[in-house]
DNA sequence: TCCCTAATAT
DNA sequence: AATATTAGGG
């Protein structure tokens, strides 16, 4: 999907297109990986829980499995590429809003220019935009008539991206338009960013001449799990308790995350951003010079969790 | 046209 | 409280 991280345009310092390479930086080396031929569950443990012991995998099993994986990846990739064809990147300016590509099915709903949208979080690094479709026909129709857009919800993931971009740009260039472009989040409007930026600046100002910048740690936090649901698709969506459907969005410019195995269960993102302050997820964001302004503002104040984007009429 | 801040509206 | 919108000035 969105791999074509085009940082394009905006002249300045920008040409780092090697995101893909960086993506691999945090990955474990072959030596760090558990051999697939290894049994994950010790025999005693297996029997204790009455788990039928998996037949141990031979190298051929492993090889066959990886071939399957590989070929399915290829299949997926080629189809993805074809659907992306030439429109590698789209600018989501005004009303056109969502268009082709991955979102397809959810996207159409056609014509209606102002879709009710919402950005919501999902997996490790997912940023999704919720969009009302058949799933909430009632209020979607209301929205059509009201002609009103749903409010954007700055989820931790979204905010994180925002922060990254701002840090990356530096105060000089961190202006709404540029930030918006770099964030590369579908449906995000300049106004959204401007508003958020305004608030962000106020927050920073406040923090600046006050005192306790102590407990700040937005950078790493984000132990969002993705576990269930394999990603394979760019078009998976989630629904939250509000009956809204999460929509997939763009790939962020930096190829974010590899999920670390965080033992967490449940919490089927009922629309709620996951816990914070948690795991030190290291690995990524080395590329940017965050760590400066970024820390000032941590989770609390700003829109961290809040379930909703009530657009409900 | 874009940006910024402050005020105001939702 | 979080976002959106508008006003007014650069």
GROMACS .gro file of C-alpha atoms (C1' of nucleotides) in nm:
model
  333
    1UNK     CA    1   0.000   0.000   0.000
    2UNK     CA    2   0.110   0.341   0.045
    3UNK     CA    3   0.468   0.265   0.025
    4UNK     CA    4   0.536   0.535  -0.215
    5UNK     CA    5   0.616   0.770   0.054
    6UNK     CA    6   0.652   1.067  -0.154
    7UNK     CA    7   0.788   1.345   0.040
    8UNK     CA    8   0.792   1.512  -0.287
    9UNK     CA    9   0.755   1.874  -0.333
   10UNK     CA   10   0.839   2.100  -0.060
   11UNK     CA   11   1.189   2.165  -0.141
   12UNK     CA   12   1.374   2.208   0.179
   13UNK     CA   13   1.586   1.952   0.338
   14UNK     CA   14   1.351   1.683   0.251
   15UNK     CA   15   1.470   1.419   0.020
   16UNK     CA   16   1.486   1.123   0.243
   17UNK     CA   17   1.331   0.857   0.043
   18UNK     CA   18   1.506   0.568   0.194
   19UNK     CA   19   1.235   0.500   0.434
   20UNK     CA   20   1.213   0.151   0.320
   21UNK     CA   21   1.559   0.083   0.424
   22UNK     CA   22   1.508   0.234   0.756
   23UNK     CA   23   1.213   0.017   0.803
   24UNK     CA   24   1.437  -0.275   0.830
   25UNK     CA   25   1.666  -0.127   1.078
   26UNK     CA   26   1.474  -0.228   1.380
   27UNK     CA   27   1.408  -0.577   1.270
   28UNK     CA   28   1.573  -0.863   1.441
   29UNK     CA   29   1.846  -1.038   1.260
   30UNK     CA   30   1.827  -1.394   1.157
   31UNK     CA   31   2.018  -1.495   1.461
   32UNK     CA   32   1.771  -1.335   1.691
   33UNK     CA   33   1.480  -1.524   1.556
   34UNK     CA   34   1.347  -1.840   1.690
   35UNK     CA   35   1.397  -2.113   1.441
   36UNK     CA   36   1.073  -2.219   1.292
   37UNK     CA   37   1.168  -2.572   1.342
   38UNK     CA   38   1.156  -2.522   1.709
   39UNK     CA   39   0.862  -2.626   1.915
   40UNK     CA   40   0.708  -2.328   2.079
   41UNK     CA   41   0.540  -2.517   2.349
   42UNK     CA   42   0.739  -2.754   2.561
   43UNK     CA   43   0.605  -3.100   2.565
   44UNK     CA   44   0.521  -3.101   2.933
   45UNK     CA   45   0.337  -2.777   2.909
   46UNK     CA   46   0.148  -2.898   2.611
   47UNK     CA   47   0.035  -3.210   2.782
   48UNK     CA   48  -0.048  -3.024   3.097
   49UNK     CA   49  -0.294  -2.816   2.905
   50UNK     CA   50  -0.397  -3.096   2.688
   51UNK     CA   51  -0.266  -2.934   2.382
   52UNK     CA   52  -0.197  -3.186   2.122
   53UNK     CA   53   0.168  -3.154   2.057
   54UNK     CA   54   0.238  -3.010   1.724
   55UNK     CA   55   0.417  -3.242   1.504
   56UNK     CA   56   0.761  -3.107   1.494
   57UNK     CA   57   0.840  -2.919   1.182
   58UNK     CA   58   1.099  -3.038   0.951
   59UNK     CA   59   1.291  -2.806   0.734
   60UNK     CA   60   1.080  -2.902   0.442
   61UNK     CA   61   0.768  -2.804   0.629
   62UNK     CA   62   0.920  -2.476   0.709
   63UNK     CA   63   1.030  -2.422   0.358
   64UNK     CA   64   0.695  -2.507   0.218
   65UNK     CA   65   0.528  -2.272   0.459
   66UNK     CA   66   0.753  -1.988   0.372
   67UNK     CA   67   0.702  -2.050   0.008
   68UNK     CA   68   0.333  -2.025   0.057
   69UNK     CA   69   0.374  -1.708   0.245
   70UNK     CA   70   0.601  -1.570  -0.014
   71UNK     CA   71   0.381  -1.649  -0.305
   72UNK     CA   72   0.076  -1.512  -0.136
   73UNK     CA   73   0.266  -1.198  -0.063
   74UNK     CA   74   0.358  -1.174  -0.425
   75UNK     CA   75   0.005  -1.223  -0.527
   76UNK     CA   76  -0.109  -0.960  -0.292
   77UNK     CA   77   0.160  -0.725  -0.393
   78UNK     CA   78   0.094  -0.748  -0.760
   79UNK     CA   79  -0.270  -0.693  -0.717
   80UNK     CA   80  -0.207  -0.404  -0.496
   81UNK     CA   81   0.024  -0.252  -0.744
   82UNK     CA   82  -0.223  -0.289  -1.019
   83UNK     CA   83  -0.490  -0.121  -0.819
   84UNK     CA   84  -0.257   0.156  -0.744
   85UNK     CA   85  -0.155   0.178  -1.100
   86UNK     CA   86  -0.031   0.517  -1.177
   87UNK     CA   87  -0.191   0.714  -0.906
   88UNK     CA   88   0.072   0.646  -0.658
   89UNK     CA   89  -0.011   0.934  -0.452
   90UNK     CA   90  -0.308   1.140  -0.441
   91UNK     CA   91  -0.357   1.467  -0.291
   92UNK     CA   92  -0.662   1.481  -0.097
   93UNK     CA   93  -0.758   1.830  -0.144
   94UNK     CA   94  -1.095   1.954  -0.090
   95UNK     CA   95  -1.406   1.770  -0.142
   96UNK     CA   96  -1.284   1.495  -0.356
   97UNK     CA   97  -1.200   1.329  -0.035
   98UNK     CA   98  -1.157   0.967  -0.046
   99UNK     CA   99  -1.102   0.803  -0.370
  100UNK     CA  100  -0.996   0.490  -0.532
  101UNK     CA  101  -0.748   0.252  -0.396
  102UNK     CA  102  -0.762   0.044  -0.094
  103UNK     CA  103  -1.061   0.199   0.058
  104UNK     CA  104  -1.266   0.122  -0.239
  105UNK     CA  105  -1.566  -0.040  -0.095
  106UNK     CA  106  -1.588   0.184   0.200
  107UNK     CA  107  -1.501   0.476  -0.002
  108UNK     CA  108  -1.772   0.485  -0.242
  109UNK     CA  109  -2.079   0.611  -0.091
  110UNK     CA  110  -1.990   0.809  -0.380
  111UNK     CA  111  -2.076   1.153  -0.460
  112UNK     CA  112  -2.133   1.276  -0.116
  113UNK     CA  113  -1.860   1.523  -0.093
  114UNK     CA  114  -1.847   1.577   0.268
  115UNK     CA  115  -1.819   1.250   0.423
  116UNK     CA  116  -1.833   1.214   0.775
  117UNK     CA  117  -1.500   1.108   0.869
  118UNK     CA  118  -1.312   1.031   1.169
  119UNK     CA  119  -0.972   0.929   1.243
  120UNK     CA  120  -0.933   0.652   1.474
  121UNK     CA  121  -0.673   0.419   1.580
  122UNK     CA  122  -0.630   0.060   1.539
  123UNK     CA  123  -0.321  -0.137   1.543
  124UNK     CA  124   0.020  -0.045   1.622
  125UNK     CA  125   0.042   0.225   1.385
  126UNK     CA  126  -0.279   0.244   1.217
  127UNK     CA  127  -0.458   0.552   1.160
  128UNK     CA  128  -0.790   0.518   1.026
  129UNK     CA  129  -1.056   0.736   0.922
  130UNK     CA  130  -1.401   0.640   1.004
  131UNK     CA  131  -1.661   0.691   0.762
  132UNK     CA  132  -2.021   0.622   0.790
  133UNK     CA  133  -2.164   0.390   0.545
  134UNK     CA  134  -2.436   0.145   0.542
  135UNK     CA  135  -2.337   0.073   0.893
  136UNK     CA  136  -2.484   0.385   1.021
  137UNK     CA  137  -2.717   0.478   0.751
  138UNK     CA  138  -2.935   0.673   0.981
  139UNK     CA  139  -2.696   0.938   1.081
  140UNK     CA  140  -2.510   0.929   0.760
  141UNK     CA  141  -2.818   1.046   0.594
  142UNK     CA  142  -2.851   1.305   0.858
  143UNK     CA  143  -2.507   1.415   0.775
  144UNK     CA  144  -2.583   1.438   0.416
  145UNK     CA  145  -2.862   1.668   0.477
  146UNK     CA  146  -2.678   1.863   0.734
  147UNK     CA  147  -2.385   1.879   0.518
  148UNK     CA  148  -2.164   1.855   0.813
  149UNK     CA  149  -1.843   1.676   0.849
  150UNK     CA  150  -1.759   1.472   1.150
  151UNK     CA  151  -1.498   1.612   1.373
  152UNK     CA  152  -1.158   1.477   1.353
  153UNK     CA  153  -1.043   1.287   1.652
  154UNK     CA  154  -0.680   1.317   1.725
  155UNK     CA  155  -0.599   0.974   1.838
  156UNK     CA  156  -0.265   0.899   1.989
  157UNK     CA  157  -0.146   0.755   1.665
  158UNK     CA  158  -0.252   1.054   1.470
  159UNK     CA  159  -0.105   1.284   1.720
  160UNK     CA  160   0.211   1.092   1.721
  161UNK     CA  161   0.243   1.131   1.354
  162UNK     CA  162   0.172   1.494   1.392
  163UNK     CA  163   0.447   1.526   1.643
  164UNK     CA  164   0.687   1.338   1.431
  165UNK     CA  165   0.623   1.557   1.138
  166UNK     CA  166   0.649   1.871   1.338
  167UNK     CA  167   0.970   1.760   1.491
  168UNK     CA  168   1.096   1.663   1.157
  169UNK     CA  169   1.016   1.992   1.002
  170UNK     CA  170   1.136   2.208   1.280
  171UNK     CA  171   0.952   2.508   1.400
  172UNK     CA  172   1.033   2.696   1.091
  173UNK     CA  173   0.855   2.484   0.847
  174UNK     CA  174   0.595   2.339   1.066
  175UNK     CA  175   0.302   2.513   0.917
  176UNK     CA  176  -0.035   2.359   0.865
  177UNK     CA  177  -0.010   2.291   0.500
  178UNK     CA  178   0.326   2.130   0.513
  179UNK     CA  179   0.243   1.929   0.815
  180UNK     CA  180  -0.068   1.807   0.655
  181UNK     CA  181   0.116   1.701   0.346
  182UNK     CA  182   0.379   1.519   0.536
  183UNK     CA  183   0.142   1.345   0.760
  184UNK     CA  184  -0.015   1.201   0.459
  185UNK     CA  185  -0.330   1.101   0.625
  186UNK     CA  186  -0.622   1.068   0.411
  187UNK     CA  187  -0.890   1.317   0.463
  188UNK     CA  188  -0.691   1.530   0.688
  189UNK     CA  189  -0.753   1.891   0.612
  190UNK     CA  190  -0.532   2.184   0.653
  191UNK     CA  191  -0.785   2.327   0.889
  192UNK     CA  192  -0.764   2.023   1.103
  193UNK     CA  193  -0.396   2.055   1.130
  194UNK     CA  194  -0.409   2.425   1.182
  195UNK     CA  195  -0.645   2.385   1.465
  196UNK     CA  196  -0.443   2.117   1.624
  197UNK     CA  197  -0.126   2.306   1.571
  198UNK     CA  198  -0.270   2.607   1.737
  199UNK     CA  199  -0.361   2.411   2.036
  200UNK     CA  200  -0.034   2.235   2.036
  201UNK     CA  201   0.153   2.560   2.036
  202UNK     CA  202  -0.047   2.691   2.321
  203UNK     CA  203   0.023   2.381   2.508
  204UNK     CA  204   0.392   2.410   2.442
  205UNK     CA  205   0.397   2.765   2.549
  206UNK     CA  206   0.232   2.676   2.868
  207UNK     CA  207   0.460   2.389   2.936
  208UNK     CA  208   0.755   2.595   2.847
  209UNK     CA  209   0.735   2.849   3.119
  210UNK     CA  210   0.587   2.640   3.380
  211UNK     CA  211   0.773   2.361   3.524
  212UNK     CA  212   0.709   2.000   3.520
  213UNK     CA  213   0.797   1.864   3.190
  214UNK     CA  214   0.882   1.561   3.385
  215UNK     CA  215   0.649   1.286   3.315
  216UNK     CA  216   0.649   1.317   2.950
  217UNK     CA  217   0.676   1.033   2.729
  218UNK     CA  218   0.471   1.033   2.432
  219UNK     CA  219   0.741   0.926   2.211
  220UNK     CA  220   0.763   0.569   2.287
  221UNK     CA  221   0.434   0.496   2.429
  222UNK     CA  222   0.182   0.345   2.209
  223UNK     CA  223   0.166  -0.009   2.299
  224UNK     CA  224  -0.114  -0.055   2.071
  225UNK     CA  225  -0.157  -0.401   1.972
  226UNK     CA  226  -0.264  -0.529   1.650
  227UNK     CA  227  -0.261  -0.890   1.716
  228UNK     CA  228  -0.582  -1.014   1.588
  229UNK     CA  229  -0.642  -0.973   1.228
  230UNK     CA  230  -0.358  -1.019   1.001
  231UNK     CA  231  -0.279  -0.713   0.812
  232UNK     CA  232  -0.250  -0.844   0.466
  233UNK     CA  233  -0.518  -0.611   0.356
  234UNK     CA  234  -0.498  -0.247   0.338
  235UNK     CA  235  -0.864  -0.243   0.355
  236UNK     CA  236  -0.952  -0.385   0.681
  237UNK     CA  237  -1.160  -0.182   0.902
  238UNK     CA  238  -1.274  -0.197   1.249
  239UNK     CA  239  -1.579  -0.085   1.411
  240UNK     CA  240  -1.600   0.068   1.742
  241UNK     CA  241  -1.872   0.058   1.988
  242UNK     CA  242  -2.028   0.363   1.850
  243UNK     CA  243  -2.114   0.179   1.546
  244UNK     CA  244  -1.872   0.368   1.339
  245UNK     CA  245  -1.652   0.198   1.108
  246UNK     CA  246  -1.291   0.257   1.105
  247UNK     CA  247  -1.145   0.317   0.772
  248UNK     CA  248  -0.804   0.248   0.662
  249UNK     CA  249  -0.600   0.528   0.552
  250UNK     CA  250  -0.276   0.604   0.403
  251UNK     CA  251   0.048   0.474   0.493
  252UNK     CA  252   0.236   0.721   0.684
  253UNK     CA  253   0.541   0.849   0.530
  254UNK     CA  254   0.768   0.652   0.738
  255UNK     CA  255   0.682   0.297   0.718
  256UNK     CA  256   0.585   0.254   1.062
  257UNK     CA  257   0.595  -0.024   1.273
  258UNK     CA  258   0.660  -0.362   1.331
  259UNK     CA  259   0.459  -0.478   1.611
  260UNK     CA  260   0.630  -0.606   1.908
  261UNK     CA  261   0.484  -0.897   2.077
  262UNK     CA  262   0.308  -0.744   2.364
  263UNK     CA  263   0.122  -0.986   2.565
  264UNK     CA  264  -0.208  -0.826   2.575
  265UNK     CA  265  -0.542  -0.968   2.542
  266UNK     CA  266  -0.884  -0.853   2.483
  267UNK     CA  267  -0.938  -0.491   2.435
  268UNK     CA  268  -1.084  -0.521   2.101
  269UNK     CA  269  -1.035  -0.164   2.039
  270UNK     CA  270  -1.378  -0.070   2.133
  271UNK     CA  271  -1.298   0.255   1.988
  272UNK     CA  272  -1.064   0.321   2.262
  273UNK     CA  273  -0.710   0.395   2.217
  274UNK     CA  274  -0.512   0.172   2.413
  275UNK     CA  275  -0.332   0.219   2.724
  276UNK     CA  276  -0.052   0.450   2.751
  277UNK     CA  277   0.247   0.490   2.953
  278UNK     CA  278   0.320   0.142   2.878
  279UNK     CA  279   0.572  -0.036   2.687
  280UNK     CA  280   0.887   0.110   2.576
  281UNK     CA  281   0.851   0.030   2.223
  282UNK     CA  282   1.178   0.102   2.081
  283UNK     CA  283   1.306   0.051   1.746
  284UNK     CA  284   1.153   0.298   1.521
  285UNK     CA  285   1.164   0.663   1.508
  286UNK     CA  286   1.527   0.699   1.501
  287UNK     CA  287   1.515   0.876   1.183
  288UNK     CA  288   1.381   1.192   1.317
  289UNK     CA  289   1.506   1.435   1.553
  290UNK     CA  290   1.225   1.406   1.779
  291UNK     CA  291   1.307   1.417   2.131
  292UNK     CA  292   1.317   1.787   2.146
  293UNK     CA  293   0.988   1.947   2.151
  294UNK     CA  294   0.824   1.624   2.149
  295UNK     CA  295   0.863   1.550   2.505
  296UNK     CA  296   0.703   1.852   2.643
  297UNK     CA  297   0.366   1.738   2.587
  298UNK     CA  298   0.259   1.409   2.677
  299UNK     CA  299  -0.050   1.227   2.683
  300UNK     CA  300  -0.284   1.397   2.910
  301UNK     CA  301  -0.402   1.722   2.796
  302UNK     CA  302  -0.449   1.674   2.444
  303UNK     CA  303  -0.698   1.464   2.298
  304UNK     CA  304  -0.610   1.142   2.420
  305UNK     CA  305  -0.878   0.912   2.454
  306UNK     CA  306  -1.221   1.004   2.400
  307UNK     CA  307  -1.440   0.768   2.234
  308UNK     CA  308  -1.615   0.959   2.004
  309UNK     CA  309  -1.664   1.175   1.732
  310UNK     CA  310  -2.012   1.225   1.792
  311UNK     CA  311  -2.151   1.339   1.478
  312UNK     CA  312  -2.464   1.191   1.582
  313UNK     CA  313  -2.683   1.453   1.457
  314DT     C1'  314  -0.327   3.246  -0.065
  315DC     C1'  315  -0.129   3.106   0.342
  316DC     C1'  316  -0.008   3.187   0.822
  317DC     C1'  317  -0.101   3.338   1.297
  318DT     C1'  318  -0.360   3.445   1.705
  319DA     C1'  319  -0.763   3.511   1.954
  320DA     C1'  320  -1.234   3.460   1.999
  321DT     C1'  321  -1.626   3.209   1.941
  322DA     C1'  322  -1.917   2.825   1.807
  323DT     C1'  323  -2.043   2.340   1.820
  324DA     C1'  324  -1.279   1.960   2.683
  325DA     C1'  325  -1.170   1.892   2.204
  326DT     C1'  326  -1.237   2.070   1.747
  327DA     C1'  327  -1.403   2.378   1.407
  328DT     C1'  328  -1.477   2.825   1.231
  329DT     C1'  329  -1.429   3.293   1.189
  330DA     C1'  330  -1.225   3.747   1.242
  331DG     C1'  331  -0.859   4.046   1.172
  332DG     C1'  332  -0.391   4.147   1.069
  333DG     C1'  333   0.058   4.021   0.829
   0.00000   0.00000   0.00000
